Each structure stands twice: as structure tokens, then as C-alpha cells.
Short mmCIF file of C-alpha atoms in Angstrom, two decimals:
data_model
loop_
_atom_site.label_atom_id
_atom_site.label_comp_id
_atom_site.label_asym_id
_atom_site.label_seq_id
_atom_site.Cartn_x
_atom_site.Cartn_y
_atom_site.Cartn_z
CA MET N 15 -6.23 87.69 -17.51
CA SER N 16 -4.00 86.44 -14.69
CA ALA N 17 -3.80 82.76 -13.77
CA PHE N 18 -5.74 83.51 -10.59
CA GLY N 19 -8.56 85.15 -12.56
CA GLN N 20 -8.55 82.35 -15.11
CA GLY N 21 -8.91 79.78 -12.34
CA LEU N 22 -11.75 81.71 -10.72
CA ALA N 23 -13.61 82.25 -13.99
CA GLY N 24 -13.03 78.67 -15.11
CA PHE N 25 -14.47 77.22 -11.91
CA LEU N 26 -17.53 79.46 -12.06
CA ARG N 27 -18.00 78.51 -15.72
CA MET N 28 -17.81 74.82 -14.79
CA LEU N 29 -20.49 75.27 -12.12
CA ALA N 30 -22.74 77.20 -14.49
CA THR N 31 -22.45 74.90 -17.50
CA GLY N 32 -21.69 71.45 -16.06
CA ARG N 33 -24.86 69.41 -15.73
CA ARG N 34 -23.50 67.44 -12.78
CA PHE N 35 -22.76 70.61 -10.87
CA GLN N 36 -26.11 72.14 -11.79
CA LEU N 37 -27.74 69.00 -10.40
CA MET N 38 -25.61 69.10 -7.24
CA ILE N 39 -26.44 72.75 -6.57
CA GLY N 40 -30.11 72.13 -7.25
CA LEU N 41 -30.15 69.15 -4.89
CA VAL N 42 -28.46 71.10 -2.09
CA LEU N 43 -30.93 73.97 -2.37
CA ALA N 44 -33.90 71.60 -2.65
CA MET N 45 -32.81 69.41 0.26
CA GLY N 46 -32.29 72.48 2.42
CA TRP N 47 -35.80 73.66 1.65
CA VAL N 48 -37.18 70.20 2.38
CA GLY N 49 -35.55 70.36 5.82
CA VAL N 50 -37.13 73.76 6.44
CA SER N 51 -40.55 72.55 5.26
CA VAL N 52 -40.55 69.30 7.26
CA TYR N 53 -40.27 71.23 10.52
CA GLY N 54 -42.51 74.08 9.38
CA ASP N 55 -45.11 73.24 12.06
CA LEU N 56 -42.38 73.86 14.66
CA VAL N 57 -43.82 71.40 17.21
CA ILE N 58 -45.36 67.95 17.12
CA ARG N 59 -49.13 68.31 17.21
CA ASP N 60 -52.32 66.32 16.65
CA VAL N 61 -50.95 62.98 17.82
CA PRO N 62 -53.92 60.56 17.55
CA VAL N 63 -55.08 59.45 21.00
CA ALA N 64 -57.86 56.99 21.83
CA VAL N 65 -59.63 57.42 25.17
CA LEU N 66 -61.33 54.39 26.69
CA ASP N 67 -63.60 55.89 29.37
CA LEU N 68 -65.05 53.10 31.52
CA ASP N 69 -66.13 55.55 34.23
CA ASN N 70 -68.10 58.17 32.25
CA SER N 71 -68.29 60.46 35.25
CA ARG N 72 -67.99 64.22 35.50
CA ILE N 73 -64.30 63.85 36.33
CA SER N 74 -63.57 61.50 33.43
CA ARG N 75 -65.47 63.75 31.02
CA THR N 76 -63.42 66.71 32.25
CA ILE N 77 -60.24 64.74 31.54
CA ARG N 78 -61.45 64.01 28.00
CA THR N 79 -62.19 67.70 27.48
CA TYR N 80 -58.71 68.74 28.63
CA LEU N 81 -57.08 66.12 26.42
CA ALA N 82 -59.05 67.32 23.40
CA ALA N 83 -58.03 70.93 24.08
CA THR N 84 -54.30 70.09 24.06
CA ARG N 85 -52.56 71.12 20.82
CA GLU N 86 -50.24 68.13 20.81
CA LEU N 87 -53.12 65.66 20.92
CA ASP N 88 -55.96 64.72 18.61
CA VAL N 89 -58.53 62.72 20.57
CA LEU N 90 -60.18 60.31 18.15
CA PRO N 91 -63.95 60.85 17.88
CA ASP N 92 -64.63 57.11 18.05
CA ALA N 93 -63.65 55.40 21.28
CA PRO N 94 -62.53 51.76 21.42
CA SER N 95 -65.10 49.42 22.96
CA SER N 96 -62.58 47.36 24.92
CA VAL N 97 -58.96 47.11 25.99
CA ASP N 98 -58.29 44.53 23.26
CA GLU N 99 -59.68 46.84 20.60
CA ALA N 100 -57.59 49.72 21.93
CA ARG N 101 -54.50 47.51 21.70
CA ARG N 102 -55.36 46.65 18.08
CA TRP N 103 -55.73 50.37 17.28
CA MET N 104 -52.19 50.98 18.50
CA LEU N 105 -50.79 47.98 16.63
CA ASP N 106 -52.54 49.12 13.43
CA GLY N 107 -51.23 52.68 13.81
CA LYS N 108 -54.69 54.20 14.24
CA ALA N 109 -53.75 55.55 17.66
CA ALA N 110 -50.33 56.57 18.94
CA ALA N 111 -51.48 56.56 22.56
CA ILE N 112 -54.26 55.00 24.63
CA VAL N 113 -55.73 56.55 27.78
CA LEU N 114 -57.70 54.16 29.96
CA LEU N 115 -59.98 55.78 32.54
CA PRO N 116 -61.04 52.90 34.84
CA SER N 117 -64.61 52.42 36.03
CA THR N 118 -63.53 53.10 39.62
CA LEU N 119 -61.93 56.48 38.87
CA SER N 120 -64.51 58.80 40.42
CA SER N 121 -65.49 56.42 43.24
CA ASP N 122 -61.87 56.02 44.30
CA ILE N 123 -61.47 59.80 44.43
CA LYS N 124 -64.67 60.28 46.45
CA ARG N 125 -63.66 57.61 48.96
CA GLY N 126 -60.18 59.00 49.41
CA ARG N 127 -58.43 56.18 47.63
CA LYS N 128 -55.64 56.55 45.11
CA ALA N 129 -57.10 56.80 41.60
CA GLU N 130 -55.06 55.47 38.69
CA VAL N 131 -55.16 56.24 34.97
CA LEU N 132 -53.38 53.93 32.52
CA ILE N 133 -51.47 55.53 29.64
CA ALA N 134 -50.04 53.36 26.84
CA VAL N 135 -47.80 55.19 24.37
CA ASP N 136 -46.28 54.00 21.10
CA ALA N 137 -42.61 54.84 21.63
CA GLY N 138 -41.47 53.46 18.28
CA ASN N 139 -40.90 57.11 17.42
CA ILE N 140 -39.45 58.50 20.63
CA LEU N 141 -40.29 62.12 19.74
CA THR N 142 -43.95 61.33 19.18
CA GLY N 143 -44.10 59.07 22.22
CA ARG N 144 -42.48 61.51 24.65
CA ASN N 145 -44.51 64.48 23.44
CA ALA N 146 -47.77 62.54 23.64
CA PHE N 147 -47.01 61.25 27.14
CA LYS N 148 -45.98 64.70 28.39
CA ALA N 149 -49.16 66.30 27.00
CA ILE N 150 -51.42 63.58 28.43
CA ALA N 151 -49.74 63.70 31.84
CA LYS N 152 -50.02 67.50 31.96
CA ALA N 153 -53.73 67.45 31.10
CA ILE N 154 -54.53 64.76 33.68
CA GLY N 155 -52.35 66.49 36.27
CA THR N 156 -54.26 69.74 35.77
CA VAL N 157 -57.60 68.00 36.31
CA ALA N 158 -56.22 66.18 39.35
CA ALA N 159 -55.08 69.48 40.87
CA GLY N 160 -58.54 70.93 40.26
CA VAL N 161 -60.22 67.97 41.95
CA GLN N 162 -57.90 68.25 44.93
CA LEU N 163 -58.47 72.02 45.12
CA THR N 164 -62.23 71.48 45.28
CA TYR N 165 -61.77 68.80 47.94
CA VAL N 166 -59.61 70.89 50.30
CA THR N 167 -61.90 73.90 49.86
CA LYS N 168 -64.88 71.81 50.96
CA LEU N 169 -62.87 70.72 53.99
CA GLY N 170 -62.69 74.35 55.05
CA GLU N 171 -59.33 75.49 53.67
CA ARG N 172 -59.30 79.20 52.89
CA LYS N 173 -59.47 79.91 49.15
CA ASP N 174 -56.36 82.10 49.19
CA ARG N 175 -54.39 79.23 50.73
CA ALA N 176 -56.04 76.30 48.98
CA MET N 177 -53.85 76.42 45.85
CA ALA N 178 -50.65 76.48 47.91
CA SER N 179 -51.89 73.42 49.79
CA VAL N 180 -52.69 71.54 46.61
CA VAL N 181 -49.60 72.58 44.61
CA PRO N 182 -46.91 73.57 47.16
CA ILE N 183 -44.10 73.62 44.57
CA VAL N 184 -44.36 75.20 41.12
CA LEU N 185 -41.69 74.76 38.44
CA ASP N 186 -40.51 77.87 36.63
CA GLU N 187 -39.08 76.61 33.33
CA ASN N 188 -36.40 78.50 31.42
CA PRO N 189 -35.61 76.54 28.24
CA THR N 190 -32.30 78.19 27.32
CA PHE N 191 -31.29 78.10 23.61
CA ASN N 192 -34.85 77.18 22.59
CA PRO N 193 -37.39 79.31 24.47
CA ALA N 194 -40.18 78.29 22.10
CA THR N 195 -39.34 74.59 22.67
CA ASN N 196 -39.87 73.74 19.02
CA TYR N 197 -38.04 71.35 16.73
CA ALA N 198 -37.36 73.90 14.00
CA VAL N 199 -35.00 75.82 16.30
CA TYR N 200 -33.36 72.58 17.41
CA LEU N 201 -32.92 70.75 14.11
CA VAL N 202 -33.23 73.04 11.09
CA PRO N 203 -30.05 75.15 11.55
CA GLY N 204 -27.91 72.06 12.08
CA LEU N 205 -29.48 70.19 9.17
CA VAL N 206 -29.31 73.06 6.68
CA PHE N 207 -25.71 73.99 7.42
CA PHE N 208 -24.69 70.35 7.48
CA LEU N 209 -25.78 70.30 3.83
CA LEU N 210 -23.68 73.41 3.22
CA HIS N 211 -20.72 71.75 4.95
CA VAL N 212 -20.82 68.67 2.68
CA PHE N 213 -21.45 70.85 -0.38
CA VAL N 214 -18.37 73.02 0.25
CA LEU N 215 -16.17 69.98 0.92
CA LEU N 216 -17.11 68.52 -2.46
CA LEU N 217 -16.67 71.84 -4.25
CA ALA N 218 -13.19 72.26 -2.76
CA LEU N 219 -12.15 68.91 -4.23
CA SER N 220 -13.65 69.72 -7.61
CA VAL N 221 -10.80 72.10 -8.43
CA ASP N 222 -8.71 69.01 -9.28
CA LEU N 223 -11.13 67.86 -11.97
CA PRO N 224 -9.99 68.27 -15.59
CA ALA N 225 -13.12 70.27 -16.37
CA CYS N 226 -11.97 72.95 -13.91
CA ASN N 227 -8.81 73.56 -16.00
CA ALA N 228 -6.59 74.64 -13.10
CA PRO N 229 -3.11 73.39 -14.09
CA THR N 230 -1.01 75.63 -11.84
CA PRO N 231 -1.14 76.61 -8.15
CA CYS N 232 -2.31 80.12 -9.11
CA HIS N 233 -5.15 78.66 -11.15
CA ARG N 234 -6.13 76.47 -8.20
CA LEU N 235 -6.06 79.44 -5.83
CA GLY N 236 -8.45 81.26 -8.15
CA ALA N 237 -10.73 78.21 -8.26
CA LEU N 238 -10.66 77.95 -4.46
CA ALA N 239 -11.58 81.63 -4.22
CA ALA N 240 -14.61 80.80 -6.34
CA VAL N 241 -15.44 77.94 -3.96
CA LEU N 242 -15.30 80.35 -1.03
CA GLY N 243 -17.58 82.81 -2.81
CA VAL N 244 -20.15 80.24 -3.93
CA GLY N 245 -20.12 78.46 -0.57
CA TRP N 246 -20.53 81.67 1.40
CA ALA N 247 -23.30 82.90 -0.91
CA THR N 248 -25.16 79.61 -0.43
CA GLY N 249 -24.70 79.87 3.33
CA LEU N 250 -26.06 83.42 3.35
CA LEU N 251 -29.09 82.21 1.39
CA PHE N 252 -29.69 79.55 4.02
CA LEU N 253 -29.16 82.03 6.85
CA HIS N 254 -31.22 84.95 5.59
CA ALA N 255 -33.93 83.19 3.53
CA TYR N 256 -34.31 79.57 4.59
CA LEU N 257 -34.11 79.90 8.39
CA PRO N 258 -36.50 82.88 8.59
CA ALA N 259 -39.11 80.72 6.82
CA ASP N 260 -39.22 78.72 10.08
CA ARG N 261 -39.01 81.91 12.15
CA VAL N 262 -35.41 81.17 13.17
CA LEU N 263 -33.46 84.43 13.33
CA SER N 264 -30.05 85.34 14.72
CA ALA N 265 -30.28 87.10 18.08
CA SER N 266 -26.71 88.34 17.54
CA GLY N 267 -27.52 90.19 14.35
CA PRO N 268 -26.91 89.41 10.69
CA VAL N 269 -23.27 90.56 10.53
CA LEU N 270 -21.85 88.20 13.15
CA ALA N 271 -23.98 85.30 11.89
CA SER N 272 -22.85 85.90 8.30
CA ALA N 273 -19.20 86.04 9.38
CA TRP N 274 -19.63 82.78 11.31
CA VAL N 275 -20.98 81.08 8.19
CA GLY N 276 -17.94 82.40 6.30
CA ALA N 277 -15.67 80.84 8.93
CA LEU N 278 -17.30 77.46 8.33
CA VAL N 279 -16.81 77.75 4.57
CA LEU N 280 -13.14 78.68 4.97
CA GLY N 281 -12.56 75.84 7.43
CA ASP N 282 -14.21 73.35 5.09
CA VAL N 283 -12.06 74.45 2.14
CA LEU N 284 -8.89 74.02 4.21
CA MET N 285 -10.05 70.63 5.50
CA ALA N 286 -10.77 69.30 2.01
CA ARG N 287 -7.45 70.53 0.64
CA ALA N 288 -5.58 69.08 3.64
CA ILE N 289 -7.09 65.65 3.01
CA ARG N 290 -6.17 66.00 -0.67
CA ALA N 291 -2.60 66.90 0.26
CA VAL N 292 -1.98 63.76 2.33
CA LEU N 293 -3.78 61.15 0.23
CA PRO N 294 -2.31 59.74 -2.97
CA SER N 295 -5.33 59.93 -5.26
CA LEU N 296 -8.36 62.11 -5.84
CA LEU N 297 -10.67 59.10 -5.54
CA ALA N 298 -9.32 58.21 -2.08
CA THR N 299 -9.64 61.86 -1.05
CA VAL N 300 -13.28 62.02 -2.13
CA GLU N 301 -14.09 58.78 -0.30
CA VAL N 302 -12.51 59.91 2.98
CA THR N 303 -14.02 63.39 2.70
CA ILE N 304 -17.51 62.05 2.10
CA VAL N 305 -17.27 59.70 5.07
CA LEU N 306 -16.09 62.48 7.39
CA GLY N 307 -18.62 64.90 5.96
CA MET N 308 -21.56 62.54 6.43
CA LEU N 309 -20.51 61.82 10.03
CA SER N 310 -20.18 65.52 10.87
CA LEU N 311 -23.75 66.13 12.02
CA MET N 312 -23.70 63.14 14.37
CA LEU N 313 -20.23 64.00 15.71
CA SER N 314 -20.90 67.73 16.16
CA GLY N 315 -22.49 67.30 19.60
CA ILE N 316 -25.75 69.08 18.75
CA THR N 317 -27.80 65.88 18.34
CA TRP N 318 -26.07 63.76 21.00
CA PRO N 319 -23.72 64.89 23.80
CA MET N 320 -20.06 64.63 22.86
CA ASP N 321 -19.26 63.42 26.37
CA MET N 322 -21.06 60.19 25.48
CA PHE N 323 -18.73 59.50 22.54
CA PRO N 324 -15.77 57.12 22.80
CA ALA N 325 -12.52 59.11 23.05
CA PRO N 326 -11.37 58.40 19.45
CA LEU N 327 -14.64 59.75 18.07
CA ARG N 328 -14.31 62.88 20.18
CA TRP N 329 -10.85 63.48 18.68
CA VAL N 330 -12.24 63.07 15.17
CA ALA N 331 -15.13 65.41 15.98
CA MET N 332 -12.76 68.11 17.23
CA ALA N 333 -10.88 67.99 13.91
CA ILE N 334 -13.96 68.76 11.79
CA PRO N 335 -14.89 72.46 11.30
CA PHE N 336 -18.61 71.72 11.54
CA THR N 337 -18.23 70.85 15.25
CA PRO N 338 -17.14 74.29 16.58
CA PHE N 339 -19.32 76.00 13.98
CA ALA N 340 -22.51 74.18 15.04
CA GLN N 341 -21.91 74.72 18.75
CA GLY N 342 -21.08 78.39 18.29
CA PHE N 343 -24.02 78.82 15.93
CA GLN N 344 -26.39 77.68 18.67
CA LEU N 345 -25.09 80.49 20.87
CA LEU N 346 -25.34 83.33 18.37
CA LEU N 347 -28.74 82.24 17.10
CA HIS N 348 -30.42 82.37 20.49
CA HIS N 349 -28.43 84.93 22.48
CA PRO N 350 -26.96 88.35 21.63
CA VAL N 351 -23.30 87.36 21.86
CA THR N 352 -20.01 88.87 20.74
CA LEU N 353 -16.83 87.35 19.32
CA GLY N 354 -15.53 87.13 22.88
CA ASP N 355 -18.40 84.83 23.81
CA LEU N 356 -17.52 82.64 20.82
CA ALA N 357 -13.81 82.53 21.73
CA PRO N 358 -13.65 78.79 22.62
CA HIS N 359 -15.24 77.80 19.31
CA LEU N 360 -13.32 80.41 17.35
CA GLY N 361 -10.11 79.18 18.95
CA LEU N 362 -10.81 75.61 17.84
CA LEU N 363 -11.50 76.81 14.30
CA ALA N 364 -8.18 78.68 14.34
CA TRP N 365 -6.26 75.62 15.55
CA GLN N 366 -7.92 73.55 12.85
CA ALA N 367 -6.91 76.11 10.24
CA VAL N 368 -3.30 75.98 11.43
CA GLY N 369 -3.30 72.19 11.35
CA PHE N 370 -4.90 72.01 7.91
CA SER N 371 -2.50 74.62 6.52
CA THR N 372 0.45 72.68 7.90
CA LEU N 373 -0.76 69.48 6.25
CA ILE N 374 -1.27 71.31 2.96
CA ALA N 375 2.25 72.75 3.10
CA LEU N 376 3.83 69.40 4.01
CA GLY N 377 1.85 67.56 1.35
CA SER N 378 2.81 70.09 -1.29
CA ALA N 379 6.47 69.87 -0.29
CA VAL N 380 6.47 66.08 -0.44
CA ARG N 381 4.77 66.08 -3.84
CA ALA N 382 7.23 68.66 -5.18
CA LEU N 383 10.16 66.64 -3.89
CA ALA N 384 8.77 63.45 -5.43
CA ALA N 385 8.25 65.22 -8.76
CA HIS N 386 11.81 66.58 -8.64
CA ARG N 387 13.24 63.11 -8.08
CA ARG N 388 11.08 61.49 -10.71
CA PRO N 389 13.14 60.92 -13.90
CA ALA N 390 12.14 62.85 -16.98
CA PRO N 391 10.56 60.88 -19.85
CA GLY N 392 13.32 58.99 -21.66
CA GLY N 393 15.82 59.88 -18.94
CA VAL N 394 17.78 57.67 -16.55
CA ALA N 395 16.78 57.35 -12.89
#
């Protein structure tokens, strides 16, 4: 068997028989499935809400009915008896939001005065807080529009014109990249392939371990080919089995999505080997690679806008393959795109590959020169 084949077979044997690698692979697969399962409900729902109705009128009862019918909210069956008790419920975590309907609600509306509803939201978790507030405001706004519609109709406004008088402007929402407005589409692809990204980086450094038995460059090339194969296979599992479990499918088709995952794996292998080429020890390489790998999700721009980063962090982000991959992946997941549409991200991946390859070549040349100048055992410098 050639040195290349020996390196490939040796690396696969190490993955199959080494307990540490079995544990690492198992953890990656398990953590990916945990990420899929956590967001399996797709949206935040059943946020506990306490309604303190001091008015108990037809209007306030209608508001309670609309709140209870909202999927994001779970109106608690027991109502607090006072404002102080409602505050204690929020402090104790029994309620994530409090809706106070004042005793003057219906009378203010009937007398033409401005009616106010107090909403207190626990924003300790901003996702829960914002979703609860939005759902509560929408339910109350719907009831308010209905009350106003009834009022203008009684004043003699024609029915076919009453709605336009009450709601003169209507928003037509078009949530691009996430038409279902759910958190699975937003978070799961980034989280799952972030795990793949870190996994491939660590595998690409494992070819230098003694257990891999890759003493020559040809052996190492064979081992790196095995890394590419295992990494891509894991990515395809995530793409075609994990994501569909949360109903996340590629709008650009399986071929382009699979190729894009392969580009990430190749970029990660080159990045890991470039870091190895410029650092003096394997331990230092692993430390730097882990730090960069763990920062990749935050720096990719899919969880926080890159424009908000300090300039040095933006430069670091642009040097990590996960950044163009994640941004391009958002496009091909939600829109039927072609390689031309992905050109900016593909171009950055290509520039990264050139830079990594240059570092690998320079590092190899420096190491070879240092080895050539190093005196032989028992020789004279």
C-alpha cells in the first residue's frame, strides 16, 4: 500500500479504535442533536402571563380572551389579587409578564378618554420578554381596533369605509431569510455547523499525533484526505438528517448545499494546517485553534452584525472559513440561488485558501531549512 493509502487507513483506524476519538465523535453528534431538539418547537410559546383585571367589563373580558387564544402566551388560570401579589409572581418566576387592566378601562373608552393598559415584562431573557410583549401588544391592539370600529360605525360611518378609518395604514411584512419567523431556522443551522467547524479543526490537527502514524508528508496527506472525508460525511449527516428534523431544508437543492458544506470542511483543514505551520508546537497550535474555533460563531455575523465589531475583530472574522460559509449558507437555505449569487462568499473562501496555502508552504520551507541546518547527532555545528 502506498504511503498515502497507509496514512488514510491509519487515520480512519485511529478514529474507529481510539476511545478518545470515539468519545469526540459521539459528543459532536449528540450535541448537534441536542441543538436540533432544543429548538424543535420552532417558536417561543406558552409564556406564563398573569392578568390582573380590575375592570371586569365586556372589553376587559374580550382582552383576556384574545390573550388566552395567542399561541405565544399561557394566561394563568389564577389571577393575582393585587399589584403587589402580581409583582411577587414575577419575582418568583411564576409569571413572565403581567397585564394590568385598570378599573377605569371601559369608562375611559365610553367617555372618549385615552384608556391605558399596563404591561410589565420580565426581560431577563430578552427572547422571552420581546416575544411576550409583542404578543400581548398585538392582542390588545386587535381589541382596541375592534372597539374603535364599533364606535365609528355607531357614529354613522359606512361599514365599507369604517375599517379604513380605524386602521388607515396596514403593514405588509416580508420576513426575508426566515418566512416562518421561527428560531430553528435562525439558530439551528449556525449552531450545528459551528460544531462541525470545531470538529474538523481538531481532526485536522490530530494527524500530528503519534497514534496517527503519519511520519512522512505523503502519510499526512492521506490522513488529511481521511479528515476531509469524515468531516464532509458528518456535515452531510447534519444537512440531510439533522436539519430536516426541524423542517429546515435547502431551497437551493441538495447538491449546492452539500458542495457548500464541503467547502467549509476544506477551508477548515487548510486553516488548521496553516496555524500548525506557523506555530512552534502542537500544543500551542491546539490552543490557538480552539480559541479561534470557539469564537467563530460569535464572529461570523449571523448572531450579531459584523458592522458592530471593532475593526480588529472584523479582520479576524474575515480570516475564519466559518464566516463566509455561515453567511452564504443563510442564502442557499432560504432562497434558490446559484454559485453566482454566492460569489462574494465563495471569493472570500478562495482568498482564505490561498492565504492558508501560502502559510503552509512558507512554514514547511522554514522547517525544512531549520532541519537542514540542524547538526546531525554526534556531529559538529
